[in-house]
mmCIF file of N, CA and C in Angstrom:
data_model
loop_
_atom_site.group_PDB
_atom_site.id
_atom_site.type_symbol
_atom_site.label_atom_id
_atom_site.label_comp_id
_atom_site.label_asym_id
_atom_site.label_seq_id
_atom_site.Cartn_x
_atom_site.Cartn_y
_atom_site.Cartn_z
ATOM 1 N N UNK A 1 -10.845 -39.692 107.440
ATOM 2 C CA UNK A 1 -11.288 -39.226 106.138
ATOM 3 C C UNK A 1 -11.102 -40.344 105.107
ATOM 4 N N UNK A 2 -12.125 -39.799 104.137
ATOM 5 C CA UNK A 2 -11.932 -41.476 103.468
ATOM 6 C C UNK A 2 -10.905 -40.966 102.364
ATOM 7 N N UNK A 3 -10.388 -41.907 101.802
ATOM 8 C CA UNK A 3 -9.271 -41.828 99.960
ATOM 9 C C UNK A 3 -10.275 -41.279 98.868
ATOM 10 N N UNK A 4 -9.248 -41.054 98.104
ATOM 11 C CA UNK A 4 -10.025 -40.432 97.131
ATOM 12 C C UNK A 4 -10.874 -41.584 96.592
ATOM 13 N N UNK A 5 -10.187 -42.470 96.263
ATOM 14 C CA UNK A 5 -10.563 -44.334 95.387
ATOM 15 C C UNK A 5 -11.879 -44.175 95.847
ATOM 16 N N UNK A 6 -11.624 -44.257 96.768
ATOM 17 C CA UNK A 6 -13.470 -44.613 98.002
ATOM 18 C C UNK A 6 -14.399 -43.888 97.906
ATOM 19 N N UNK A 7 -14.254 -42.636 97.448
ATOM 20 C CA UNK A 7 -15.124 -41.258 97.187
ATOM 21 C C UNK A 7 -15.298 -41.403 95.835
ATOM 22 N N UNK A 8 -14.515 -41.884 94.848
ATOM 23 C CA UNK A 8 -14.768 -42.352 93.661
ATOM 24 C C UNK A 8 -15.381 -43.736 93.584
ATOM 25 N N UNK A 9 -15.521 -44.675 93.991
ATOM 26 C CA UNK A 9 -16.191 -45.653 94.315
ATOM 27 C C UNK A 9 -17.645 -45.697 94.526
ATOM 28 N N UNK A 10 -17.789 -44.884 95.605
ATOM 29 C CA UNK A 10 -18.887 -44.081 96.207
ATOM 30 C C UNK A 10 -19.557 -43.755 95.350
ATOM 31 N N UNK A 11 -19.820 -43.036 94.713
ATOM 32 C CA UNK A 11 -20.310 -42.037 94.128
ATOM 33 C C UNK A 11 -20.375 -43.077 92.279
ATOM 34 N N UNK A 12 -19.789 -43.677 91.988
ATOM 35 C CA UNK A 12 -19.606 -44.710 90.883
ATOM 36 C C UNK A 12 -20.880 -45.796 90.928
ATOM 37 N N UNK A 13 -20.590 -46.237 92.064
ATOM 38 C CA UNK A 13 -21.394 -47.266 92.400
ATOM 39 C C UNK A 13 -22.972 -47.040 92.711
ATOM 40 N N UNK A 14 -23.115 -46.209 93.672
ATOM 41 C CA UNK A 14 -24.327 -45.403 93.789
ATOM 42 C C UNK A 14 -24.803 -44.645 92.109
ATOM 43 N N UNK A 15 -24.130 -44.236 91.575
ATOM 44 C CA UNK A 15 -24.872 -44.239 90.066
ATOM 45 C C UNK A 15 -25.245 -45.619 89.290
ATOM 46 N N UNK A 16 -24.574 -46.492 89.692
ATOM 47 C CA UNK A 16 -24.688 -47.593 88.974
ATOM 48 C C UNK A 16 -25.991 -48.190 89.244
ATOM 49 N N UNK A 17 -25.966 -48.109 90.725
ATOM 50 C CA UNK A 17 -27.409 -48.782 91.304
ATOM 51 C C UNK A 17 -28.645 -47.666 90.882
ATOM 52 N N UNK A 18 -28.328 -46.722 90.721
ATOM 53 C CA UNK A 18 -29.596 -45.735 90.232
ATOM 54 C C UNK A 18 -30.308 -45.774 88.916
ATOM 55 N N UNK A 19 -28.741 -46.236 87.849
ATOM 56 C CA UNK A 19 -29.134 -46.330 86.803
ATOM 57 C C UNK A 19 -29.414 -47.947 86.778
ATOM 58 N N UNK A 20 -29.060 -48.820 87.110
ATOM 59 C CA UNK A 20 -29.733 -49.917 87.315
ATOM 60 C C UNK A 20 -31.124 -49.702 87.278
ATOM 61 N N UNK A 21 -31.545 -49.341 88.152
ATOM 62 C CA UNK A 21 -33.061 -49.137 88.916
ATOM 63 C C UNK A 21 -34.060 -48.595 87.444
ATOM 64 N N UNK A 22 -33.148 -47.686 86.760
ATOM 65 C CA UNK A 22 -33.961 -46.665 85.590
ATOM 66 C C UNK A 22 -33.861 -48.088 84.965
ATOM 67 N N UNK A 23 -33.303 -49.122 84.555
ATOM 68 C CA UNK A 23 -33.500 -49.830 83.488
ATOM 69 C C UNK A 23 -34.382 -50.675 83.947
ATOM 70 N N UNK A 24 -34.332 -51.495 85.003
ATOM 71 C CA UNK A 24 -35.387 -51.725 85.571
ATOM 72 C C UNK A 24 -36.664 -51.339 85.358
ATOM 73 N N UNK A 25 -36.975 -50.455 86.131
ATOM 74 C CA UNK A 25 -38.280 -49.727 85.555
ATOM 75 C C UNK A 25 -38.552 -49.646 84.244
ATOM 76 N N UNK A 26 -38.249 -49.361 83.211
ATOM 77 C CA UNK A 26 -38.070 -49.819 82.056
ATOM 78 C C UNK A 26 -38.632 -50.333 81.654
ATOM 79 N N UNK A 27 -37.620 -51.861 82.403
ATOM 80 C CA UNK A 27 -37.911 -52.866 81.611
ATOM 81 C C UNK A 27 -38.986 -53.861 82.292
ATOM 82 N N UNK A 28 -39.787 -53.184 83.015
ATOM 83 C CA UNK A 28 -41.136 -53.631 84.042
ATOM 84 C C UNK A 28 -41.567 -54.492 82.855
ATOM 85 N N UNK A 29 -42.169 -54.333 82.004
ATOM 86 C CA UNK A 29 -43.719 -55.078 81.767
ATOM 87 C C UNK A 29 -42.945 -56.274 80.767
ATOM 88 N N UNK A 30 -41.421 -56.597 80.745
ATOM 89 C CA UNK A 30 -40.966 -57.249 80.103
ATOM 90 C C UNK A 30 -40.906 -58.362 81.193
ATOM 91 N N UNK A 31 -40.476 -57.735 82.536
ATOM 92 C CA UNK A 31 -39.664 -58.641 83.445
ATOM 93 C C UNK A 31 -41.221 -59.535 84.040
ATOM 94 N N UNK A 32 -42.037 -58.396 83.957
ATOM 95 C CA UNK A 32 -43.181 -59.235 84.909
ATOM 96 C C UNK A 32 -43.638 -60.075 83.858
ATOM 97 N N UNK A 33 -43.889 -60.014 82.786
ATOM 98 C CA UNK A 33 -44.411 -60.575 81.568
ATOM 99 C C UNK A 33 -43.654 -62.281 81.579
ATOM 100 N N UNK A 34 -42.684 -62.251 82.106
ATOM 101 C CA UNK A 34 -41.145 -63.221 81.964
ATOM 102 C C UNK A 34 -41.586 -63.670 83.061
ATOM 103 N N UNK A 35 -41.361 -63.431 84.704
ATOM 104 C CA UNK A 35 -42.099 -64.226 85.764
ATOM 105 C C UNK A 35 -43.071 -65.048 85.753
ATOM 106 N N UNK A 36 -44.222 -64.237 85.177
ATOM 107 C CA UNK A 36 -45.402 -64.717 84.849
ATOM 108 C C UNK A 36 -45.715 -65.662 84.073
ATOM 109 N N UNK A 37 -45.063 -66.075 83.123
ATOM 110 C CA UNK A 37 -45.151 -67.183 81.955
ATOM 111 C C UNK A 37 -44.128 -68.120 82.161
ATOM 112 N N UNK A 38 -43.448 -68.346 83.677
ATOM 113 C CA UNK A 38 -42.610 -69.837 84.095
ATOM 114 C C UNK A 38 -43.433 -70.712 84.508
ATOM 115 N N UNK A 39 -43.637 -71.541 84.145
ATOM 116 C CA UNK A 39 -44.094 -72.367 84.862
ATOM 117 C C UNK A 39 -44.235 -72.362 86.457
ATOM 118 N N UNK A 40 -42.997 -72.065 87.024
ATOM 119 C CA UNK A 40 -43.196 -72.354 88.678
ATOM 120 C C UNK A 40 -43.493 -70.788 89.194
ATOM 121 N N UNK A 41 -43.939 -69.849 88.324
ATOM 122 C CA UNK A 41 -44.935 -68.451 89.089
ATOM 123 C C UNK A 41 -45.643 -68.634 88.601
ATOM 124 N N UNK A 42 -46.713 -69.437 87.468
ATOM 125 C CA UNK A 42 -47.735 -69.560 87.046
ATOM 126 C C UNK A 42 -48.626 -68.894 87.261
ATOM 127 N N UNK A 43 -48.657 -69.692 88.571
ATOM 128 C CA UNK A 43 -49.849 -70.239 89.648
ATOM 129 C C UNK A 43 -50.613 -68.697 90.103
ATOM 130 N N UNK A 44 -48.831 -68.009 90.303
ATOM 131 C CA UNK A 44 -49.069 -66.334 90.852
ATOM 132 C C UNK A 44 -49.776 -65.649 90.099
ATOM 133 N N UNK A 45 -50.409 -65.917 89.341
ATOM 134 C CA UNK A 45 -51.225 -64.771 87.983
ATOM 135 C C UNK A 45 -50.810 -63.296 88.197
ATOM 136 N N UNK A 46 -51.510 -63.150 88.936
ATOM 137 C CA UNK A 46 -51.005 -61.245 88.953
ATOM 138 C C UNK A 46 -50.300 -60.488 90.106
ATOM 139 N N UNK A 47 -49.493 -61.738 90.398
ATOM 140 C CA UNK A 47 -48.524 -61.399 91.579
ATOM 141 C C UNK A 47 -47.171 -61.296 90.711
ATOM 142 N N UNK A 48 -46.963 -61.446 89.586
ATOM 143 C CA UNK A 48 -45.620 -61.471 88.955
ATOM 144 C C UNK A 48 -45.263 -60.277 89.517
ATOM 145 N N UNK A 49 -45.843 -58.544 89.678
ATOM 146 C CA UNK A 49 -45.489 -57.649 89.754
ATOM 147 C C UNK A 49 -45.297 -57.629 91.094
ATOM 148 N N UNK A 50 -45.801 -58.179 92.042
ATOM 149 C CA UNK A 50 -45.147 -58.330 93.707
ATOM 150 C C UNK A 50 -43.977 -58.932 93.642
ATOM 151 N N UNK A 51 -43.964 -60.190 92.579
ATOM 152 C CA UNK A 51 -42.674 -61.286 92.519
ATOM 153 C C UNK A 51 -41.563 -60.086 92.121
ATOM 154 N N UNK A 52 -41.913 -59.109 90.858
ATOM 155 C CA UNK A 52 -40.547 -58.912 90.735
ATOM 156 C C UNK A 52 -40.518 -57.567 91.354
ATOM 157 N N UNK A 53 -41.129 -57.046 92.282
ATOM 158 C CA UNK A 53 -40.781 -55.777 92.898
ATOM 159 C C UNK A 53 -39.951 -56.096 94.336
ATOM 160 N N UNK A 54 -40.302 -57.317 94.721
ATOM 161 C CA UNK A 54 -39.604 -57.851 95.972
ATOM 162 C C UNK A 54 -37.980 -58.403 95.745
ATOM 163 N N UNK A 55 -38.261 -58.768 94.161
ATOM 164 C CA UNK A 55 -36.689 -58.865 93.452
ATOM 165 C C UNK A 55 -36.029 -57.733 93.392
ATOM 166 N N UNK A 56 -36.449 -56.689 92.705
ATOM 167 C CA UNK A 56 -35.951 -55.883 92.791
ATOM 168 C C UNK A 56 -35.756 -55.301 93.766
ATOM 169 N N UNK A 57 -36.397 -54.738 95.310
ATOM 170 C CA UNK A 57 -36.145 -54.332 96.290
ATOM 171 C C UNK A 57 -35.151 -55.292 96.855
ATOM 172 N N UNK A 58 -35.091 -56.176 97.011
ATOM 173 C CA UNK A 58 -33.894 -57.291 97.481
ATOM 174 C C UNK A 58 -32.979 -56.749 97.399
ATOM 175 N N UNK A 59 -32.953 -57.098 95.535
ATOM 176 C CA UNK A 59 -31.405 -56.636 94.803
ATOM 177 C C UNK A 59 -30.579 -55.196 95.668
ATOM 178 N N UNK A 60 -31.927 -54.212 95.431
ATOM 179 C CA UNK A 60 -31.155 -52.727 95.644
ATOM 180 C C UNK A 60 -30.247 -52.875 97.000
ATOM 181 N N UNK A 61 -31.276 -53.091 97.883
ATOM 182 C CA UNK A 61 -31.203 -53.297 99.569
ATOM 183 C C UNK A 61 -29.879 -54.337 99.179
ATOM 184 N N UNK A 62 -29.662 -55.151 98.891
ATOM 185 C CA UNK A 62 -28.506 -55.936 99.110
ATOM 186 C C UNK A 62 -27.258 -55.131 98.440
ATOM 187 N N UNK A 63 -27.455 -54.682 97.663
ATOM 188 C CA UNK A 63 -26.283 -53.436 96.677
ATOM 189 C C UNK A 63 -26.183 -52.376 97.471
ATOM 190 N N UNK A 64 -26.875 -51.843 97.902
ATOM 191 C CA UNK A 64 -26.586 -50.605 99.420
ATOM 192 C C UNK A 64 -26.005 -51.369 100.734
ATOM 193 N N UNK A 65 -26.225 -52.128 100.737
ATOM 194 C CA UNK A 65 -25.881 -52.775 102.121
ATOM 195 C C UNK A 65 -24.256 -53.135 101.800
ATOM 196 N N UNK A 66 -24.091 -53.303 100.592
ATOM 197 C CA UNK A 66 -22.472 -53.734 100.654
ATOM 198 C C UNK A 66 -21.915 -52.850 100.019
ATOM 199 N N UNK A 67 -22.917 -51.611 99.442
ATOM 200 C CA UNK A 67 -22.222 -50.277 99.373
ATOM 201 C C UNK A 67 -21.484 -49.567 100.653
ATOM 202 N N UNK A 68 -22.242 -49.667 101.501
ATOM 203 C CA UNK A 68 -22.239 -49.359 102.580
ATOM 204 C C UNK A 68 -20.758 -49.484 103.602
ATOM 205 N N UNK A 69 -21.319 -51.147 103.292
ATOM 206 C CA UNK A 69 -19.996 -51.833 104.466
ATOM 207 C C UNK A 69 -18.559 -51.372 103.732
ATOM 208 N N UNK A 70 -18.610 -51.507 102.249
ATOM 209 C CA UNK A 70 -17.373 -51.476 101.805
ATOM 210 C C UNK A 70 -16.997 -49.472 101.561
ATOM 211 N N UNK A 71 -17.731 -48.635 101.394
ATOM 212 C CA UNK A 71 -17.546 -47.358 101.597
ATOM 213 C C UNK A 71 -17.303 -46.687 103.108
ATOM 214 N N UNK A 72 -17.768 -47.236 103.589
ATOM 215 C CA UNK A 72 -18.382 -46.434 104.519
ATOM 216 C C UNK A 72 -17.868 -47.023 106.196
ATOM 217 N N UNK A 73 -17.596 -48.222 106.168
ATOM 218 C CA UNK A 73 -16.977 -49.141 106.970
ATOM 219 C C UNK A 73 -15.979 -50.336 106.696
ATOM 220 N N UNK A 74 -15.387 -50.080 105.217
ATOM 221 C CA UNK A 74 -13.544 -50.974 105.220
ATOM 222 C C UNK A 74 -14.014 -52.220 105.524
ATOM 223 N N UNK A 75 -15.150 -53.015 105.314
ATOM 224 C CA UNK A 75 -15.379 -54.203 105.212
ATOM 225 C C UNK A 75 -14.739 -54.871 103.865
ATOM 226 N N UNK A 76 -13.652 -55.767 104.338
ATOM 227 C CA UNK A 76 -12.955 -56.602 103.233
ATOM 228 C C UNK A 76 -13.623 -57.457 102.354
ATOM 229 N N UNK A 77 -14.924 -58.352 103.234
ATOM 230 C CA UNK A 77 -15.680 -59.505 102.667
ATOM 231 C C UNK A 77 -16.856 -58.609 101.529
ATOM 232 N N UNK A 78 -17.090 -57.570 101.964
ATOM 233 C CA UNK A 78 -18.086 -56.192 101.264
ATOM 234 C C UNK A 78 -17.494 -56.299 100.107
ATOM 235 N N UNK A 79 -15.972 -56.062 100.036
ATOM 236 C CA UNK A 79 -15.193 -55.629 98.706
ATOM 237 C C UNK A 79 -15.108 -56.820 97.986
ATOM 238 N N UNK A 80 -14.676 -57.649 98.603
ATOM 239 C CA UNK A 80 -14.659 -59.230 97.808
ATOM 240 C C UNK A 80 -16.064 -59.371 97.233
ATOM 241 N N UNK A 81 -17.281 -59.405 97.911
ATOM 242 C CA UNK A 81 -18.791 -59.592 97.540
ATOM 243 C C UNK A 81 -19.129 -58.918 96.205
ATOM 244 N N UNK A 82 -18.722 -57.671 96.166
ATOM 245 C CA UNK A 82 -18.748 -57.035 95.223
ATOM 246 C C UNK A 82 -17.787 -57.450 94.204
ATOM 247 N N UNK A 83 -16.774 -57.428 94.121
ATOM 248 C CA UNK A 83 -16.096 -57.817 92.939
ATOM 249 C C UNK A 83 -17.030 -59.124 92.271
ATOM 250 N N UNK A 84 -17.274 -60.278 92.838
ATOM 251 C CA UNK A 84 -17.896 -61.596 92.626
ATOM 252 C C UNK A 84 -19.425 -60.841 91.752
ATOM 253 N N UNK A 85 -20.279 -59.886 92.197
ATOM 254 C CA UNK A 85 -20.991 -59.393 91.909
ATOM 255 C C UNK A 85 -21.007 -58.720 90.986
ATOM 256 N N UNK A 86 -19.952 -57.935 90.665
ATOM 257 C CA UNK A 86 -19.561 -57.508 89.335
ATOM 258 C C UNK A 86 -18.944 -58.629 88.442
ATOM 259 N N UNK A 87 -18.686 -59.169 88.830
ATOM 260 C CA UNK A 87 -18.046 -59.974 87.505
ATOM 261 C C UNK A 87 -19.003 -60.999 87.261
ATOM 262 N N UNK A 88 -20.065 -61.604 87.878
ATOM 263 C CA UNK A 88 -21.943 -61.793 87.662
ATOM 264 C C UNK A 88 -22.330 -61.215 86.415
ATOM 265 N N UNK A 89 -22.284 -59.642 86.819
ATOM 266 C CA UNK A 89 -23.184 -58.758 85.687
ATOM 267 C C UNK A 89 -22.652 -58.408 84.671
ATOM 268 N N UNK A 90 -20.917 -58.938 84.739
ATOM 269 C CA UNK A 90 -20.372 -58.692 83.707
ATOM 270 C C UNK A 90 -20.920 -59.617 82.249
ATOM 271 N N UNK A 91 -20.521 -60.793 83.226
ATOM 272 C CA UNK A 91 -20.936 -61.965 82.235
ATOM 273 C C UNK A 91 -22.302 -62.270 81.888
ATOM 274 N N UNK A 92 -23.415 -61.986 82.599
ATOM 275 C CA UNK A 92 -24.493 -61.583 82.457
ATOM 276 C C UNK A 92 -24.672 -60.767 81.138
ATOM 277 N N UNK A 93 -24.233 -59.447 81.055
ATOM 278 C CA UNK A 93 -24.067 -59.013 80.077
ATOM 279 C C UNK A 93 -24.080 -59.310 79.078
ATOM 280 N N UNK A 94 -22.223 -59.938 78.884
ATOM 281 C CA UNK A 94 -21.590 -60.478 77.498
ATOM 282 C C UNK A 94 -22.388 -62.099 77.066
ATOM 283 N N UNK A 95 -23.674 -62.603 78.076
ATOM 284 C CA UNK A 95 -23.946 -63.458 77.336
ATOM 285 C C UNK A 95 -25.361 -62.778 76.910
ATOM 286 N N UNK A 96 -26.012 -62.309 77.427
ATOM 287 C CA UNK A 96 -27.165 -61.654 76.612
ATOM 288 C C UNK A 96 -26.920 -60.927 75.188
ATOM 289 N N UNK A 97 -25.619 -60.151 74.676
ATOM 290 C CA UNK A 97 -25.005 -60.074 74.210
ATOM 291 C C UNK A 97 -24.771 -61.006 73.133
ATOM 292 N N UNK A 98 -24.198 -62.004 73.693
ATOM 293 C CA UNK A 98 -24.041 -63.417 72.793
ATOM 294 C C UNK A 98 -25.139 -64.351 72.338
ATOM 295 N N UNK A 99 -26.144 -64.109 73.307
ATOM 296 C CA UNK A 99 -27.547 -64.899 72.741
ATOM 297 C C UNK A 99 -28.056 -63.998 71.663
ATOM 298 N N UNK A 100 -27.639 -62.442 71.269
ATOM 299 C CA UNK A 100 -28.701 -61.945 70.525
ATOM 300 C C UNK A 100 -29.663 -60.924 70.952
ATOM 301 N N UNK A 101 -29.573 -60.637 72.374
ATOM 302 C CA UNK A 101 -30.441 -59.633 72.836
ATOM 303 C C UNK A 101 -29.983 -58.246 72.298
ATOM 304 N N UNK A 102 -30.628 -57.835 72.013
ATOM 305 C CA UNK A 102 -30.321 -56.360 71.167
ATOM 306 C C UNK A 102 -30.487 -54.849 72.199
ATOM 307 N N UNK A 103 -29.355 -54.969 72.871
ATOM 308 C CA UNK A 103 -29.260 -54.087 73.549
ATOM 309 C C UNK A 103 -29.633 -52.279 73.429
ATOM 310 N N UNK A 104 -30.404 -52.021 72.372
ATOM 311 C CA UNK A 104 -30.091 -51.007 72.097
ATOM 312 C C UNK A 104 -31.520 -50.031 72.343
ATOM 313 N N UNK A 105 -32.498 -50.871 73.175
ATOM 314 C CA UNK A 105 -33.411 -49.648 73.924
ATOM 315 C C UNK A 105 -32.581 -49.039 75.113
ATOM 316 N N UNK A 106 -33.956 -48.428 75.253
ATOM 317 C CA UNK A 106 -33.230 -47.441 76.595
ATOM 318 C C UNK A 106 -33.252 -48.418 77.682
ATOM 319 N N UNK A 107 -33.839 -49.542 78.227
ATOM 320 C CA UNK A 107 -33.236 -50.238 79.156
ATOM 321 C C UNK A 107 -32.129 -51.286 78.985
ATOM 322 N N UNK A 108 -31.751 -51.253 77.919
ATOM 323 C CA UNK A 108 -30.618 -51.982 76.978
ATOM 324 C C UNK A 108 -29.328 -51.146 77.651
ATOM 325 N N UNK A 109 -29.626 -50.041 77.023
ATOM 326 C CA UNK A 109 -28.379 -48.944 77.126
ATOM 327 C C UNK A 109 -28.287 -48.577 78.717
ATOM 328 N N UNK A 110 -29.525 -48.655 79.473
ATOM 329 C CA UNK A 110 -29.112 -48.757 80.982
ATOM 330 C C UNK A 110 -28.448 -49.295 81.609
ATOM 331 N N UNK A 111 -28.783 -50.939 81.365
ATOM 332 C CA UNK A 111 -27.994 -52.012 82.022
ATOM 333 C C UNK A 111 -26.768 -51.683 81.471
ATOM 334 N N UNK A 112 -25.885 -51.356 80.476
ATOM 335 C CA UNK A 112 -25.221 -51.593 79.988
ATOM 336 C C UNK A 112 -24.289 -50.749 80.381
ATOM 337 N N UNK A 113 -24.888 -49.325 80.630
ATOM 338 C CA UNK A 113 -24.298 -48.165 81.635
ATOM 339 C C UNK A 113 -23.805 -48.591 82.815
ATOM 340 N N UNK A 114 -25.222 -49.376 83.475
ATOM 341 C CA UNK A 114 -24.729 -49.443 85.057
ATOM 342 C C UNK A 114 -23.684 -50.727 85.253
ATOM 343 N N UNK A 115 -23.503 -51.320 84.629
ATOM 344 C CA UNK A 115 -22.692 -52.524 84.362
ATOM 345 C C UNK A 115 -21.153 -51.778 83.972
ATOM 346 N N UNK A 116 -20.792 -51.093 82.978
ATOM 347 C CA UNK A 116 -19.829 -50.124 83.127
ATOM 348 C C UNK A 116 -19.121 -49.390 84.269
ATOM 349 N N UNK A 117 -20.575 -48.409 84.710
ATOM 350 C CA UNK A 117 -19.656 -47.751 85.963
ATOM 351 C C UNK A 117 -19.568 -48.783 87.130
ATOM 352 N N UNK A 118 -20.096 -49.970 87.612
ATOM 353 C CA UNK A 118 -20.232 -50.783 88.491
ATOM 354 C C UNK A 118 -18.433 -51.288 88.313
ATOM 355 N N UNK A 119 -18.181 -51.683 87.342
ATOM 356 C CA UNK A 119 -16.957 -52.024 86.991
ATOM 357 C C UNK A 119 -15.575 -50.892 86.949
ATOM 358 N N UNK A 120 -15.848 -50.106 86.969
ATOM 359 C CA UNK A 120 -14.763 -48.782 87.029
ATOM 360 C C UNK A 120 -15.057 -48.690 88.747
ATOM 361 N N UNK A 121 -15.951 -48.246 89.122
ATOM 362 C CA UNK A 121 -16.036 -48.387 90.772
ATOM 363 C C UNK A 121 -15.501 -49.636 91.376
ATOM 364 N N UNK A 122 -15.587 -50.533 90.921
ATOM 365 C CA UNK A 122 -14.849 -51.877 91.069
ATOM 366 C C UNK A 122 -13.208 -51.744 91.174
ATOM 367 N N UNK A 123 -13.122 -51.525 90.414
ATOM 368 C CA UNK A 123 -11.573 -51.121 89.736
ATOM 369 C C UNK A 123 -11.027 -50.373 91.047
ATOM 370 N N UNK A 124 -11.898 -48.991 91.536
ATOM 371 C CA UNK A 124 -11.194 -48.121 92.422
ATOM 372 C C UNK A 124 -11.030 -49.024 93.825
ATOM 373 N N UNK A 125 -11.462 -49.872 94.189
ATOM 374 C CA UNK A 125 -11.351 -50.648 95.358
ATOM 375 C C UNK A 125 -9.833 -51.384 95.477
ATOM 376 N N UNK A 126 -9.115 -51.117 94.307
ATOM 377 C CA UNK A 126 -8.224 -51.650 94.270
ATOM 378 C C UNK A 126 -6.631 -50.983 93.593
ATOM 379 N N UNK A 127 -6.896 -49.722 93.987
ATOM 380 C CA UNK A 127 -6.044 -48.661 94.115
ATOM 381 C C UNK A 127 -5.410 -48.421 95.458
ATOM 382 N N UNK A 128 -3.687 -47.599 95.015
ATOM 383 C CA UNK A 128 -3.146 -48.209 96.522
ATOM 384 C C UNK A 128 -3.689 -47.680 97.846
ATOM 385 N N UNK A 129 -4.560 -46.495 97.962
ATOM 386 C CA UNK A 129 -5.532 -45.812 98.904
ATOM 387 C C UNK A 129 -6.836 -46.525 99.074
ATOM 388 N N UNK A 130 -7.414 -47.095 98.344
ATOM 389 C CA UNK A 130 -8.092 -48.147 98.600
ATOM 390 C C UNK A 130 -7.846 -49.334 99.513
ATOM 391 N N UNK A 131 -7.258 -50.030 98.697
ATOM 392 C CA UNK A 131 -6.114 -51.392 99.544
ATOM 393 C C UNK A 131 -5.520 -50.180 101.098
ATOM 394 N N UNK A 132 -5.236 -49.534 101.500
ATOM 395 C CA UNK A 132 -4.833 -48.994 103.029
ATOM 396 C C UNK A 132 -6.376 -48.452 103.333
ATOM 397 N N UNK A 133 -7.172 -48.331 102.705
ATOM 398 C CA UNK A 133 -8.649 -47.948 103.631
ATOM 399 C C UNK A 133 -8.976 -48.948 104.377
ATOM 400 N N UNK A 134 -8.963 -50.704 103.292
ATOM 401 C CA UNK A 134 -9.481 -51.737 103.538
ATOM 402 C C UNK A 134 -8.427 -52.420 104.078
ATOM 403 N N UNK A 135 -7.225 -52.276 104.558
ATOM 404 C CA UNK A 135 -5.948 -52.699 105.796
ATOM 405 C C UNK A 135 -6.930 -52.614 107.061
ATOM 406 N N UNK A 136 -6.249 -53.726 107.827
ATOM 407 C CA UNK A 136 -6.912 -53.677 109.282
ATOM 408 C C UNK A 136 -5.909 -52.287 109.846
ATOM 409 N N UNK A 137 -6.710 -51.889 111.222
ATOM 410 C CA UNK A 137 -6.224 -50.813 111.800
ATOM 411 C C UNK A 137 -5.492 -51.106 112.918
ATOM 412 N N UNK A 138 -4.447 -50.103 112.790
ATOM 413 C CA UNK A 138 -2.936 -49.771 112.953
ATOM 414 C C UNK A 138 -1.804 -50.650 112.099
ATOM 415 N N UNK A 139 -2.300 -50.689 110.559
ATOM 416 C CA UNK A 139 -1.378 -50.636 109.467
ATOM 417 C C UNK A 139 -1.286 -49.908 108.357
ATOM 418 N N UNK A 140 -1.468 -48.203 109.050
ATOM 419 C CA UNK A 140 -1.493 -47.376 107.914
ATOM 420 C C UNK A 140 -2.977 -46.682 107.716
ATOM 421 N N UNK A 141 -4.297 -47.131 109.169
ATOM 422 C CA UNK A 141 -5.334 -47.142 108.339
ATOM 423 C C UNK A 141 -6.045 -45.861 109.572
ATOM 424 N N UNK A 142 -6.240 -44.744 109.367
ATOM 425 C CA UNK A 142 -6.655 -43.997 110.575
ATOM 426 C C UNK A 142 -8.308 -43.658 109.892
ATOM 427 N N UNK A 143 -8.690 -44.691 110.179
ATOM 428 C CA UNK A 143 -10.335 -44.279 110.557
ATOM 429 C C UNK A 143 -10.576 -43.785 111.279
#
């Protein structure tokens, strides 16, 4: 059975990536608009929206996948990945933030959500039922 931490984790994180996704969507015709006018997608004219749907499917698929390992299978390098990953979007954040981006549409207030609970789910990985989920087994750890 899993800890509570982990069921709180769970369930933290998986909102985070959902509400991620809502800001995302969102913030579509900004992001493709932004691909589209680099120089090195130029070329792609009206593939920006393939460019950033394959980004975005990446992203998710890579955020479930180490949802996964670290919920669901006590993968240590999962939990480490993630922390590194959160503290990415943290700073991500606080510099958009600092450049002036005005966080205060609704995909503003998304990211800003899922960046929150991503970080409190973070946090639970490192509670003392946590730390014995993610112990190798036969030190306390009955998977």
């Amino acid at each position: 059975m899993r800890p509570p931490s982990i069921v709180r984790f769970d369930r933290l994180y998986l909102a985070a990536i959902a509400i991620g996704l809502v800001g995302s969507i969102l913030e579509w015709p900004v992001t493709t608009a932004r691909i589209a006018s680099q120089p090195e997608t130029a070329a792609l004219g009206g593939a920006a929206s393939a460019v950033a749907a394959a980004m975005l499917a990446v992203g998710t698929l890579l955020s479930l996948l180490l949802w996964y390992l670290a919920a669901r299978r006590a993968v240590t390098v999962a939990k480490w990945v993630i922390v590194a990953f959160t503290a990415i979007s943290v700073v991500g954040l606080l510099l958009s933030i600092a450049n002036g981006y005005v966080l205060t549409d609704a995909a503003g207030i998304a990211r800003m959500v899922a960046v929150v609970l991503q970080v409190v789910a973070t946090v639970n990985l490192f509670r003392p039922d946590a730390v014995a989920w993610f112990a190798p087994m036969g030190e306390g750890n009955d998977r």
